[in-house]
Structures are given as structure tokens and as C-alpha cells.
Short mmCIF file of C-alpha atoms and ligand atoms in Angstrom, two decimals:
data_model
loop_
_atom_site.label_atom_id
_atom_site.label_comp_id
_atom_site.label_asym_id
_atom_site.label_seq_id
_atom_site.Cartn_x
_atom_site.Cartn_y
_atom_site.Cartn_z
CA UNK A 21 88.43 111.58 105.34
CA UNK A 22 90.12 111.92 101.96
CA UNK A 23 87.70 114.43 100.39
CA UNK A 24 89.42 117.64 99.28
CA UNK A 25 92.94 116.46 100.12
CA UNK A 26 96.08 116.51 97.96
CA UNK A 27 98.31 113.48 97.33
CA UNK A 28 101.90 114.66 97.03
CA UNK A 29 103.99 112.25 99.05
CA UNK A 30 103.33 108.54 99.70
CA UNK A 31 103.16 109.33 103.44
CA UNK A 32 100.15 111.61 102.87
CA UNK A 33 98.00 108.48 103.16
CA UNK A 34 97.72 106.47 106.35
CA UNK A 35 97.84 102.67 106.15
CA UNK A 36 94.13 102.60 106.80
CA UNK A 37 93.51 105.10 103.95
CA UNK A 38 95.68 102.98 101.64
CA UNK A 39 93.47 99.98 102.44
CA UNK A 40 90.35 102.11 101.87
CA UNK A 41 91.53 103.10 98.36
CA UNK A 42 92.64 99.55 97.48
CA UNK A 43 89.38 98.11 98.65
CA UNK A 44 87.38 100.58 96.54
CA UNK A 45 89.62 99.77 93.54
CA UNK A 46 88.80 96.08 94.04
CA UNK A 47 85.07 96.89 94.07
CA UNK A 48 85.53 98.83 90.82
CA UNK A 49 87.35 95.85 89.25
CA UNK A 50 84.44 93.60 90.24
CA UNK A 51 81.68 95.87 88.93
CA UNK A 52 83.13 98.71 86.82
CA UNK A 53 79.74 99.68 85.35
CA UNK A 54 78.37 100.50 88.81
CA UNK A 55 80.73 103.50 88.76
CA UNK A 56 80.28 104.65 85.17
CA UNK A 57 78.23 107.70 86.13
CA UNK A 58 79.88 108.57 89.44
CA UNK A 59 81.76 111.65 88.21
CA UNK A 60 79.30 113.04 85.69
CA UNK A 61 79.89 116.78 85.36
CA UNK A 62 83.34 116.62 87.01
CA UNK A 63 86.57 117.54 85.21
CA UNK A 64 90.08 116.18 85.69
CA UNK A 65 92.92 118.50 84.63
CA UNK A 66 96.15 116.79 83.57
CA UNK A 67 99.24 118.99 83.65
CA UNK A 68 102.14 116.99 82.26
CA UNK A 69 105.37 118.97 81.99
CA UNK A 70 107.23 115.68 81.38
CA UNK A 71 106.45 112.74 79.03
CA UNK A 72 104.12 109.96 80.12
CA UNK A 73 102.10 107.15 78.59
CA UNK A 74 100.61 105.15 81.47
CA UNK A 75 100.13 107.77 84.15
CA UNK A 76 98.48 110.43 82.01
CA UNK A 77 96.37 108.06 79.92
CA UNK A 78 95.30 105.93 82.90
CA UNK A 79 94.25 109.08 84.76
CA UNK A 80 92.26 110.19 81.72
CA UNK A 81 90.77 106.72 81.22
CA UNK A 82 89.90 106.63 84.92
CA UNK A 83 87.95 109.91 84.77
CA UNK A 84 86.25 108.97 81.49
CA UNK A 85 85.20 105.58 82.92
CA UNK A 86 83.72 107.42 85.90
CA UNK A 87 81.57 109.48 83.52
CA UNK A 88 83.60 112.67 83.91
CA UNK A 89 85.69 114.67 81.42
CA UNK A 90 89.32 115.69 81.11
CA UNK A 91 91.37 118.62 79.87
CA UNK A 92 95.05 119.37 79.98
CA UNK A 93 98.38 119.33 78.24
CA UNK A 94 100.93 116.59 77.68
CA UNK A 95 104.06 118.70 77.32
CA UNK A 96 105.22 122.02 78.74
CA UNK A 97 105.78 123.41 75.23
CA UNK A 98 102.06 123.33 74.46
CA UNK A 99 101.23 125.38 77.56
CA UNK A 100 102.06 128.98 78.43
CA UNK A 101 105.00 127.66 80.48
CA UNK A 102 106.77 127.93 77.10
CA UNK A 103 106.17 131.72 77.29
CA UNK A 104 107.63 131.90 80.78
CA UNK A 105 104.51 131.48 82.90
CA UNK A 106 105.35 130.22 86.39
CA UNK A 107 104.18 126.91 87.78
CA UNK A 108 102.25 128.75 90.47
CA UNK A 109 100.28 130.83 87.95
CA UNK A 110 99.63 127.74 85.82
CA UNK A 111 98.20 125.86 88.81
CA UNK A 112 96.08 128.83 89.93
CA UNK A 113 94.65 129.06 86.41
CA UNK A 114 93.92 125.39 85.69
CA UNK A 115 92.35 125.02 89.16
CA UNK A 116 89.69 127.48 87.87
CA UNK A 117 88.73 125.04 85.12
CA UNK A 118 88.95 121.59 86.72
CA UNK A 119 87.67 119.87 89.86
CA UNK A 120 90.82 117.80 90.43
CA UNK A 121 94.35 117.96 89.01
CA UNK A 122 97.09 115.44 88.23
CA UNK A 123 100.51 116.99 87.64
CA UNK A 124 103.86 115.61 86.50
CA UNK A 125 106.92 117.84 86.56
CA UNK A 126 110.66 117.22 86.14
CA UNK A 127 111.61 119.17 89.30
CA UNK A 128 111.69 117.51 92.72
CA UNK A 129 109.40 119.37 95.12
CA UNK A 130 107.29 120.93 92.34
CA UNK A 131 104.13 119.09 93.44
CA UNK A 132 104.57 120.23 97.04
CA UNK A 133 104.96 123.82 95.81
CA UNK A 134 101.91 123.54 93.54
CA UNK A 135 99.85 122.12 96.40
CA UNK A 136 100.22 125.42 98.26
CA UNK A 137 98.42 127.28 95.48
CA UNK A 138 95.77 124.89 94.21
CA UNK A 139 92.14 125.35 95.20
CA UNK A 140 91.15 121.81 94.13
CA UNK A 141 92.73 118.43 95.05
CA UNK A 142 96.14 118.00 93.44
CA UNK A 143 97.73 114.61 92.75
CA UNK A 144 101.46 114.28 92.23
CA UNK A 145 101.91 112.21 89.08
CA UNK A 146 105.71 112.23 89.50
CA UNK A 147 108.08 115.03 90.56
CA UNK A 148 111.56 114.49 89.12
CA UNK A 149 113.48 111.70 90.83
CA UNK A 150 111.50 112.23 94.03
CA UNK A 151 108.11 110.49 94.39
CA UNK A 152 105.30 108.94 92.33
CA UNK A 153 102.58 108.05 94.85
CA UNK A 154 99.94 106.86 92.37
CA UNK A 155 102.44 104.40 90.90
CA UNK A 156 102.77 103.09 94.45
CA UNK A 157 98.99 102.68 94.70
CA UNK A 158 99.19 100.79 91.40
CA UNK A 159 101.99 98.57 92.74
CA UNK A 160 100.11 97.89 95.97
CA UNK A 161 96.93 96.91 94.14
CA UNK A 162 98.96 94.59 91.88
CA UNK A 163 100.60 92.93 94.89
CA UNK A 164 97.28 92.54 96.73
CA UNK A 165 95.54 91.13 93.65
CA UNK A 166 98.33 88.66 92.84
CA UNK A 167 99.87 87.77 96.23
CA UNK A 168 96.81 88.43 98.41
CA UNK A 169 98.70 90.42 101.07
CA UNK A 170 101.04 93.36 101.62
CA UNK A 171 102.87 91.82 104.61
CA UNK A 172 105.64 89.26 105.19
CA UNK A 173 107.07 89.52 101.67
CA UNK A 174 110.67 89.42 100.47
CA UNK A 175 110.85 92.21 97.92
CA UNK A 176 113.74 92.75 95.51
CA UNK A 177 114.01 96.24 94.04
CA UNK A 178 116.40 96.15 91.11
CA UNK A 179 118.03 98.68 88.80
CA UNK A 180 118.20 102.43 89.15
CA UNK A 181 117.37 102.90 92.81
CA UNK A 182 118.98 106.33 92.89
CA UNK A 183 116.80 108.20 90.41
CA UNK A 184 113.79 105.85 90.34
CA UNK A 185 110.94 107.76 91.98
CA UNK A 186 108.68 104.70 91.80
CA UNK A 187 111.17 102.81 93.98
CA UNK A 188 111.43 105.66 96.50
CA UNK A 189 107.66 105.82 96.88
CA UNK A 190 107.16 102.05 97.03
CA UNK A 191 109.91 101.55 99.59
CA UNK A 192 108.58 104.30 101.84
CA UNK A 193 105.16 102.68 101.67
CA UNK A 194 105.97 98.96 101.90
CA UNK A 195 108.14 99.54 104.99
CA UNK A 196 104.90 100.52 106.75
CA UNK A 197 103.55 96.99 106.43
CA UNK A 198 104.71 94.29 108.86
CA UNK A 199 107.31 91.65 108.15
CA UNK A 200 108.52 92.80 104.75
CA UNK A 201 112.19 92.32 103.88
CA UNK A 202 113.93 94.39 101.22
CA UNK A 203 116.79 93.38 98.92
CA UNK A 204 118.05 96.50 97.19
CA UNK A 205 119.84 95.37 94.02
CA UNK A 206 121.81 98.03 92.16
CA UNK A 207 125.29 99.05 91.02
CA UNK A 208 127.09 101.11 93.71
CA UNK A 209 126.49 104.32 91.78
CA UNK A 210 122.72 103.77 91.60
CA UNK A 211 122.03 102.91 95.23
CA UNK A 212 119.03 104.33 97.10
CA UNK A 213 119.77 107.92 98.20
CA UNK A 214 120.42 108.40 101.92
CA UNK A 215 117.40 110.67 102.37
CA UNK A 216 115.09 107.90 101.14
CA UNK A 217 116.82 105.29 103.34
CA UNK A 218 116.46 107.55 106.35
CA UNK A 219 112.74 108.11 105.71
CA UNK A 220 112.04 104.50 104.77
CA UNK A 221 114.12 102.69 107.37
CA UNK A 222 115.37 104.87 110.24
CA UNK A 223 112.21 106.77 111.04
CA UNK A 224 109.93 103.74 111.09
CA UNK A 225 108.50 102.45 114.33
CA UNK A 226 108.95 98.90 113.00
CA UNK A 227 112.50 97.73 112.52
CA UNK A 228 112.96 97.09 108.82
CA UNK A 229 115.18 94.34 107.42
CA UNK A 230 117.10 95.40 104.31
CA UNK A 231 120.28 94.49 102.45
CA UNK A 232 122.02 96.36 99.63
CA UNK A 233 123.72 94.19 97.03
CA UNK A 234 124.85 94.18 93.43
CA UNK A 235 124.13 90.74 91.94
CA UNK A 236 120.50 89.85 91.24
CA UNK A 237 121.39 86.14 90.82
CA UNK A 238 122.46 85.89 94.48
CA UNK A 239 118.95 86.55 95.81
CA UNK A 240 116.55 85.70 93.00
CA UNK A 241 115.46 82.35 94.56
CA UNK A 242 114.42 84.14 97.81
CA UNK A 243 112.11 86.73 96.29
CA UNK A 244 108.31 86.92 96.47
CA UNK A 245 108.25 90.14 94.46
CA UNK A 246 110.86 91.38 91.97
CA UNK A 247 110.43 95.06 91.09
CA UNK A 248 112.52 95.81 88.00
CA UNK A 249 113.24 99.40 86.99
CA UNK A 250 114.66 101.23 84.02
CA UNK A 251 117.90 103.20 84.31
CA UNK A 252 116.54 106.76 84.20
CA UNK A 253 118.42 108.25 81.26
CA UNK A 254 116.75 111.64 81.62
CA UNK A 255 118.17 112.18 85.13
CA UNK A 256 121.84 111.50 84.29
CA UNK A 257 124.27 114.38 84.08
CA UNK A 258 126.45 112.70 81.48
CA UNK A 259 125.72 110.29 78.63
CA UNK A 260 128.84 108.14 79.22
CA UNK A 261 127.67 107.16 82.73
CA UNK A 262 124.25 106.25 81.39
CA UNK A 263 125.71 104.11 78.59
CA UNK A 264 127.99 102.31 81.09
CA UNK A 265 125.17 101.55 83.52
CA UNK A 266 122.08 101.16 81.34
CA UNK A 267 122.31 97.37 80.87
CA UNK A 268 123.44 96.51 84.40
CA UNK A 269 120.52 94.10 84.77
CA UNK A 270 118.65 92.13 82.15
CA UNK A 271 116.02 89.70 83.40
CA UNK A 272 115.63 86.79 80.97
CA UNK A 273 114.00 83.36 80.85
CA UNK A 274 117.21 81.67 82.06
CA UNK A 275 117.31 83.79 85.22
CA UNK A 276 113.58 83.28 85.80
CA UNK A 277 114.25 79.53 86.13
CA UNK A 278 115.93 80.29 89.49
CA UNK A 279 112.97 82.24 90.87
CA UNK A 280 110.10 80.87 92.96
CA UNK A 281 107.11 79.54 91.05
CA UNK A 282 104.89 82.15 92.65
CA UNK A 283 107.27 85.11 92.50
CA UNK A 284 105.80 88.07 90.63
CA UNK A 285 107.73 90.45 88.40
CA UNK A 286 106.60 94.06 88.52
CA UNK A 287 107.89 96.98 86.48
CA UNK A 288 106.36 100.46 86.50
CA UNK A 289 107.22 100.68 82.75
CA UNK A 290 108.38 101.98 80.34
CA UNK A 291 110.88 99.17 79.86
CA UNK A 292 114.01 99.54 77.77
CA UNK A 293 116.28 96.44 77.94
CA UNK A 294 115.98 95.38 81.55
CA UNK A 295 113.38 92.66 80.92
CA UNK A 296 113.78 90.49 77.82
CA UNK A 297 110.65 90.10 75.70
CA UNK A 298 110.76 86.33 76.29
CA UNK A 299 109.80 86.96 79.95
CA UNK A 300 106.49 88.56 78.93
CA UNK A 301 104.83 85.17 78.37
CA UNK A 302 105.87 83.90 81.83
CA UNK A 303 102.73 83.96 84.05
CA UNK A 304 104.84 85.53 86.80
CA UNK A 305 105.36 88.64 84.65
CA UNK A 306 102.50 90.89 85.74
CA UNK A 307 103.68 94.30 84.54
CA UNK A 308 100.99 94.77 81.91
CA UNK A 309 98.29 93.74 84.39
CA UNK A 310 99.95 96.27 86.71
CA UNK A 311 99.45 99.00 84.06
CA UNK A 312 95.72 98.11 83.99
CA UNK A 313 95.44 98.10 87.78
CA UNK A 314 96.82 101.65 87.60
CA UNK A 315 93.62 102.80 85.94
CA UNK A 316 91.36 101.13 88.53
CA UNK A 317 93.28 102.49 91.49
CA UNK A 318 93.25 106.00 89.99
CA UNK A 319 89.47 105.68 89.60
CA UNK A 320 89.27 104.88 93.30
CA UNK A 321 91.58 107.76 94.21
CA UNK A 322 89.59 110.29 92.15
CA UNK A 323 86.35 109.16 93.83
CA UNK A 324 87.89 109.47 97.29
CA UNK A 325 89.51 112.88 96.75
CA UNK A 326 86.32 114.27 95.20
CA UNK A 327 84.28 112.79 98.04
CA UNK A 328 81.94 110.96 95.66
CA UNK A 329 79.95 108.32 97.52
N1 CP B 90 104.91 104.18 85.23
C1 CP B 90 104.88 105.40 84.67
O1 CP B 90 104.95 106.43 85.37
O2 CP B 90 104.81 105.39 83.31
P1 CP B 90 104.70 106.68 82.39
O3 CP B 90 106.01 107.42 82.53
O4 CP B 90 104.46 106.16 81.00
O5 CP B 90 103.57 107.51 82.91
#
């Protein structure tokens, strides 16, 4: 039963609940107008203390397409956080005005803290370099819709695996499905943090096959899914390191010639340089479809957490 629950960490949902949400999202894709009145009278509050295009706007679009309304702020400076109000007081207040909340915050653990004080369901829309569980739902729906299955896939995760919260969430989740193999492609300095590896690999009942490597070209022909990520400028402590690492990987049409014909390229976006524009017209590039799936899966999540039949 998902009604009334928070979604803070990708592990908050069981595999069966993940399937439940994905299946509802697929029903919404098939007949979106059947759901256009489902949330009439309900309000989604969006509390974005950090910039966003897709997550905030797809949450808002999701609630509007369900017949509900939205309120919120898109930067900390336009809220009373700028006057020194604590996160806890902000959450307690906005929970008085909305039926469900989506929050993004630059500090790791902020969503877990907020969840202790909210009186309505709270969704983590990204907490620092930690987790981004609704991006994972988006990624899962994209994989299901394009590959037909979440099992027995060879998945390459490429780029900033250290600070990339979308990677941390996706890895923790995809290791729960059978037969997946992970190729973790990054410079040494941007490897997956040990705490994520421990949670994703060591504590799983299934034994998980993974390899860490630096050169994308070495494994490109093996991949079913290539998940590209941006080097997360905002999480670096010094500009020189960012400048040195930012263009570590650039996927272009020449490299795509070595990939399988049915490989898919995902990217949570925003993109900077890591995928050349020429790749966009390749039918294997599904990152803009992925952005659209994000809206449908958030519609499904809102319905489930509000307990709307
Ligand atoms: N994928 C994602 O989180 O994008 P935004 O930062 O634009 O929300």
C-alpha cells in the first residue's frame, strides 16, 4: 500500500511496488485523458532549493494533467529560507497548504530530515549528490518501454559516477533485478563512492556482476543500455578539477557506430558536452523520450501516494 507514504530513497519501494507504479504509468500513456480529473481539488507543493527544469516542471505538468493544482518555489531565495527559516519550519508550513510535496535540496540527507516533519507525502526530487528516486522511476519506465524488460541487461553507466545522484539511485535499483551486469565507466577520481557500492552490490541477496573501467570504447559493443551523465560542476570543490575532468567522455556518431543496433542511450539531462548534438537524430538516443516518460511516471506516483483509485 503506497497511500500516505514518502519516497526518499530508491529502496523505499519494493520491486513489486516499482512494477505497480510502472504499470500504472503505462496505462496513463495509453489513455491519458482517463486520468485528467483524478486529482481535482488536490494540490502539489514543489519546494526547489536547487535549480531544475525537468523534475520540477514534469511534477507540475503531472499534477496539472491529473486535474490538480500546484504551488511552490523554484529557488531558495524566493522563499523565507533566504531570511533564515529552517528546512523543518518550511516543510511544516508548506505541508499545511498542499496534499503532497516534491522537494529538491542541495544537502545530502535533507529529504530524510524533512520526511520526519511532513504531515503529507513527501517525494525526494534530489538531495545533493545522494539520491534522485523519481529520476530512477523515469529511467525504469524508459527501459521498460524501449527494451521491454528490466532484467538480463548489460548496462554501462558513464561519466561522473561519484557525484551523480541519478546513477546512485539507478544502480541501487537495477541491482535488484535479475541478471543485470554493470560496467561503471569513469575517470578514477569520479568512481562510484564506496557507500553506494556497498549498498548496491554487497548487501544484495543476488550476486551482482560489475566492472569498473575508464575507457568507454572498450565496452561500447557489449552494452544494451548506455547511461551517460554530466560531470556535476556544482558539487566540485575546485574549478580546476572540474575543468580537467568535464570532457572526459563525449559520445559522438563515430563511437555510436560501434554500439549494438538496439542499444539505447539514456541521459537524465541536462547535457553539457557529453553527448554530441549529432547523436540526437540516432533512433537509439532516447533521452528526450525519457524526459517525457518522467512526467507519466510522476503522474502514476502522485496517484499512488495520494491513494487515488
Ligand atoms: N534530470 C533532472 O533531474 O533534471 P533537472 O535537474 O532539470 O530537474
